[in-house]
XYZ file of C-alpha atoms in Angstrom:
209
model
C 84.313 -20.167 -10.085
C 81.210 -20.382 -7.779
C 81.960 -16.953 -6.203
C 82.365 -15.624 -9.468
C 78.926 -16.276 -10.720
C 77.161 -15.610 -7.675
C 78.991 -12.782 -7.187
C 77.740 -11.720 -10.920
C 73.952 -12.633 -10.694
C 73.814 -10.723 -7.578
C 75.139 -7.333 -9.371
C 72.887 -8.280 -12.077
C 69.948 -8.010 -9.215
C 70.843 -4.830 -8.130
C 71.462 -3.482 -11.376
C 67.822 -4.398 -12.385
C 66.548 -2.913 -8.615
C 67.528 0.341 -9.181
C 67.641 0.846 -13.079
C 64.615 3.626 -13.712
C 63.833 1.822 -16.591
C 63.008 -1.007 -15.568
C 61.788 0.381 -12.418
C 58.796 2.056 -14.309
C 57.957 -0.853 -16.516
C 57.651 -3.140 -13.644
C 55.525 -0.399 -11.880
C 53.279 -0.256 -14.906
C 52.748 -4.320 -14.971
C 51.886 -4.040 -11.212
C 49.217 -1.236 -11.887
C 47.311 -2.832 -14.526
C 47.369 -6.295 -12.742
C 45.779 -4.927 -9.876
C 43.282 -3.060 -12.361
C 43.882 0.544 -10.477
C 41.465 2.989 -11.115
C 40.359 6.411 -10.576
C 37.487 8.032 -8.718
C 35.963 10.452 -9.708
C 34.107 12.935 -7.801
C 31.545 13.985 -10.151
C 30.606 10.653 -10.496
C 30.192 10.587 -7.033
C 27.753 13.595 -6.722
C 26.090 11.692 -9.704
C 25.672 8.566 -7.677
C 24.213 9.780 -4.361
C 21.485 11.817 -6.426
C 20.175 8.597 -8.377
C 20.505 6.832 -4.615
C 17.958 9.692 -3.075
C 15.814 9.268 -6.254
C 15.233 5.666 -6.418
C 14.496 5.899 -2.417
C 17.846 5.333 -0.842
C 18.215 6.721 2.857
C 20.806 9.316 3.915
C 22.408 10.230 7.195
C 22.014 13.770 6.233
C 18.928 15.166 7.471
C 18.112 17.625 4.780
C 18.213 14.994 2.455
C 15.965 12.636 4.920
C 13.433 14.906 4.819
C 13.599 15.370 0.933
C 13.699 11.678 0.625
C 10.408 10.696 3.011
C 8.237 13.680 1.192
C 9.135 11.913 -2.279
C 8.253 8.272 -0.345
C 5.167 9.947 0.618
C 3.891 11.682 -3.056
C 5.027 7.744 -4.405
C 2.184 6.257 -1.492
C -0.218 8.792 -2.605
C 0.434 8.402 -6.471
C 0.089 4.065 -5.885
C -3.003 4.440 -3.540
C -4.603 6.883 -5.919
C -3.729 4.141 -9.019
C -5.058 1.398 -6.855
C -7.909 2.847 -6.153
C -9.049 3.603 -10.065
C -8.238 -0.291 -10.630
C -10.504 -1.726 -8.118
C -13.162 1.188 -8.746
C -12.811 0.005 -12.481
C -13.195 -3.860 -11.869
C -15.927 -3.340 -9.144
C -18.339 -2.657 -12.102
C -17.913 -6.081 -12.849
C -18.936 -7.596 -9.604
C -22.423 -8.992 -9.743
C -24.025 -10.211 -6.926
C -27.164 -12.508 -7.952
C -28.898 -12.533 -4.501
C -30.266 -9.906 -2.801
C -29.560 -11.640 0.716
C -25.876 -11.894 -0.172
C -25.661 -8.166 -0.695
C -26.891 -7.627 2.675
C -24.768 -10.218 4.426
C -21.642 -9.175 2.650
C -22.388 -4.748 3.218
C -22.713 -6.460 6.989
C -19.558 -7.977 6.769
C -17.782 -5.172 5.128
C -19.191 -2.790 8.179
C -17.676 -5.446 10.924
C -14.469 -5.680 8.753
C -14.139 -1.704 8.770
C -13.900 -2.552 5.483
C -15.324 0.598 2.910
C -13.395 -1.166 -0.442
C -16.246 -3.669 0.290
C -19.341 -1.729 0.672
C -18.027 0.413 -2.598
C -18.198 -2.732 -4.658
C -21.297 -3.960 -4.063
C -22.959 -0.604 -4.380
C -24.757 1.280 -7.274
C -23.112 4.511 -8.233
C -25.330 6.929 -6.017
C -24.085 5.586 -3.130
C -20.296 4.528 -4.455
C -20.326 8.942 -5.169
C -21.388 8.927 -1.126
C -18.794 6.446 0.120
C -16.039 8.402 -1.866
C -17.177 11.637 -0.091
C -16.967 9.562 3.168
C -13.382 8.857 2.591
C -11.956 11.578 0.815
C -9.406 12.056 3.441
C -8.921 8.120 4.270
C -7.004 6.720 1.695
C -7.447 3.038 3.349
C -10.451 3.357 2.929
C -11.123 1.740 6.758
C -14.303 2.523 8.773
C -14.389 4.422 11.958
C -16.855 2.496 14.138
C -17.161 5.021 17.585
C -14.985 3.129 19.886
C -17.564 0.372 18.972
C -16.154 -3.361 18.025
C -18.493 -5.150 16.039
C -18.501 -8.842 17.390
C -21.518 -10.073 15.459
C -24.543 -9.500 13.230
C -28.046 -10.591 12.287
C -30.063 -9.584 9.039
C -34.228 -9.183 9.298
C -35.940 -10.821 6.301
C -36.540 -8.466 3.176
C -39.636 -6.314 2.839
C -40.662 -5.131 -0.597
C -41.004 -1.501 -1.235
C -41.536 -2.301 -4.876
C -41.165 -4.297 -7.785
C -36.624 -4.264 -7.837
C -36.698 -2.456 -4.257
C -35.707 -4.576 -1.056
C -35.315 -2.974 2.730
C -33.500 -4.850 5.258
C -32.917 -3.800 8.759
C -29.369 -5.306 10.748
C -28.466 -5.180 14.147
C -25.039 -5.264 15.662
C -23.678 -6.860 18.548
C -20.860 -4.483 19.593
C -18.677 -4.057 22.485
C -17.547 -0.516 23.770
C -14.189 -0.230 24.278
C -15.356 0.896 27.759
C -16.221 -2.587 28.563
C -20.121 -2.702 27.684
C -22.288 -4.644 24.839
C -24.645 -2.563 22.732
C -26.958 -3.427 20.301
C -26.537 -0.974 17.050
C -29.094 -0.743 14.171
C -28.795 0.218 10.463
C -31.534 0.353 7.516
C -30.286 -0.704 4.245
C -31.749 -0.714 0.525
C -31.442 -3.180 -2.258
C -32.412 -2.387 -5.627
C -32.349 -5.123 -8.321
C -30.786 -3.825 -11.709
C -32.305 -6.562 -13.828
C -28.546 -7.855 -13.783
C -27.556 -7.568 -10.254
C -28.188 -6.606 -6.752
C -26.568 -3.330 -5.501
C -26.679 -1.342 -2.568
C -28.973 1.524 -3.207
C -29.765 2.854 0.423
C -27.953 2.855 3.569
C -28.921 4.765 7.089
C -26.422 5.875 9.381
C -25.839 2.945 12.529
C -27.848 3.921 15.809
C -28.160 2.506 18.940
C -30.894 -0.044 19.075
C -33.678 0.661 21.357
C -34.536 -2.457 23.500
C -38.357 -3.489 23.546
């Protein structure tokens, strides 16, 4: 009796293995349990364009090259948009004391640092520094192979009732190896709000007395 119903359940078995039938509908339960799906090319094609727009590397080097001019336009466009904010909030910088505005135009030369000279200046000499760095977007100042180290400020002398003159001297070292003493002339005017930055010379060597 045992052999009989083994020997049944195991035709049933085979019977089921190789019925098309059933063959199919098990193949169908298998495919959507495993959530199968196609790919399609287009989509592809799609995909690797929206990579190379949004700035995504690619081993090809046509599409490199594409890729690091759009990098570059995006750097320009941002530098260009940072440079209207700050140009737009420097006109609310106010700097009460006419020493200040010397010390910090000193500090902004030793800092290579033209985003700071721009701010505290009037608009004559903002329209200058712009012209100066039309073709730096960073906006940092060439100093000559000179390193500023240091700086000292003479007291003001009045050219007239809102008009200042200072003179400051550097303390520089070459990159040859040598200290130098550089000079610049610098004028303050005084708004009736603020100081600004009406005047500045070009930085010479200082002649030693």
């Amino acid at each position: 009796m045992k052999r009989l119903i083994l020997s049944f359940i195991i035709g049933a078995y085979t019977l089921c293995s190789i019925n098309p039938v059933y063959a199919l509908a098990n193949k169908k339960k298998i495919k959507n349990s495993c959530e199968v799906s196609v790919v399609d090319e287009s989509q592809l094609i799609t995909d690797q364009k929206h990579n190379i727009e949004n700035g995504e590397l690619s081993d090809d080097p046509l599409v490199t090259l594409e890729n690091i001019k759009k990098i570059y336009l995006k750097i320009i466009e941002n530098l260009s948009f940072r440079n209207t904010l700050w140009e737009q909030s420097s006109n609310f910088v106010k700097i009460l004391n006419r020493d200040e505005a010397a010390t910090l135009w000193a500090n902004g030369i030793k800092e290579k640092n033209g985003t700071l000279l721009f701010v505290i200046s009037n608009d004559n000499v903002k329209n200058q520094l712009k012209n100066l760095f039309k073709d730096n977007p960073a906006w940092f100042i060439e100093q000559n192979q000179n390193i500023i180290q240091s700086f000292t400020i003479s007291k003001p002398k009045k050219i007239s009732k809102t008009l200042y003159t200072y003179e400051i001297t550097y303390k520089s070292l070459h990159t040859d190896g040598y200290s130098q003493l550089l000079k610049q002339n610098l004028s303050i005017e005084n708004t009736g709000e603020c100081f600004k930055i009406s005047e500045f010379s070009d930085i010479t060597p200082k002649k030693q007395k």
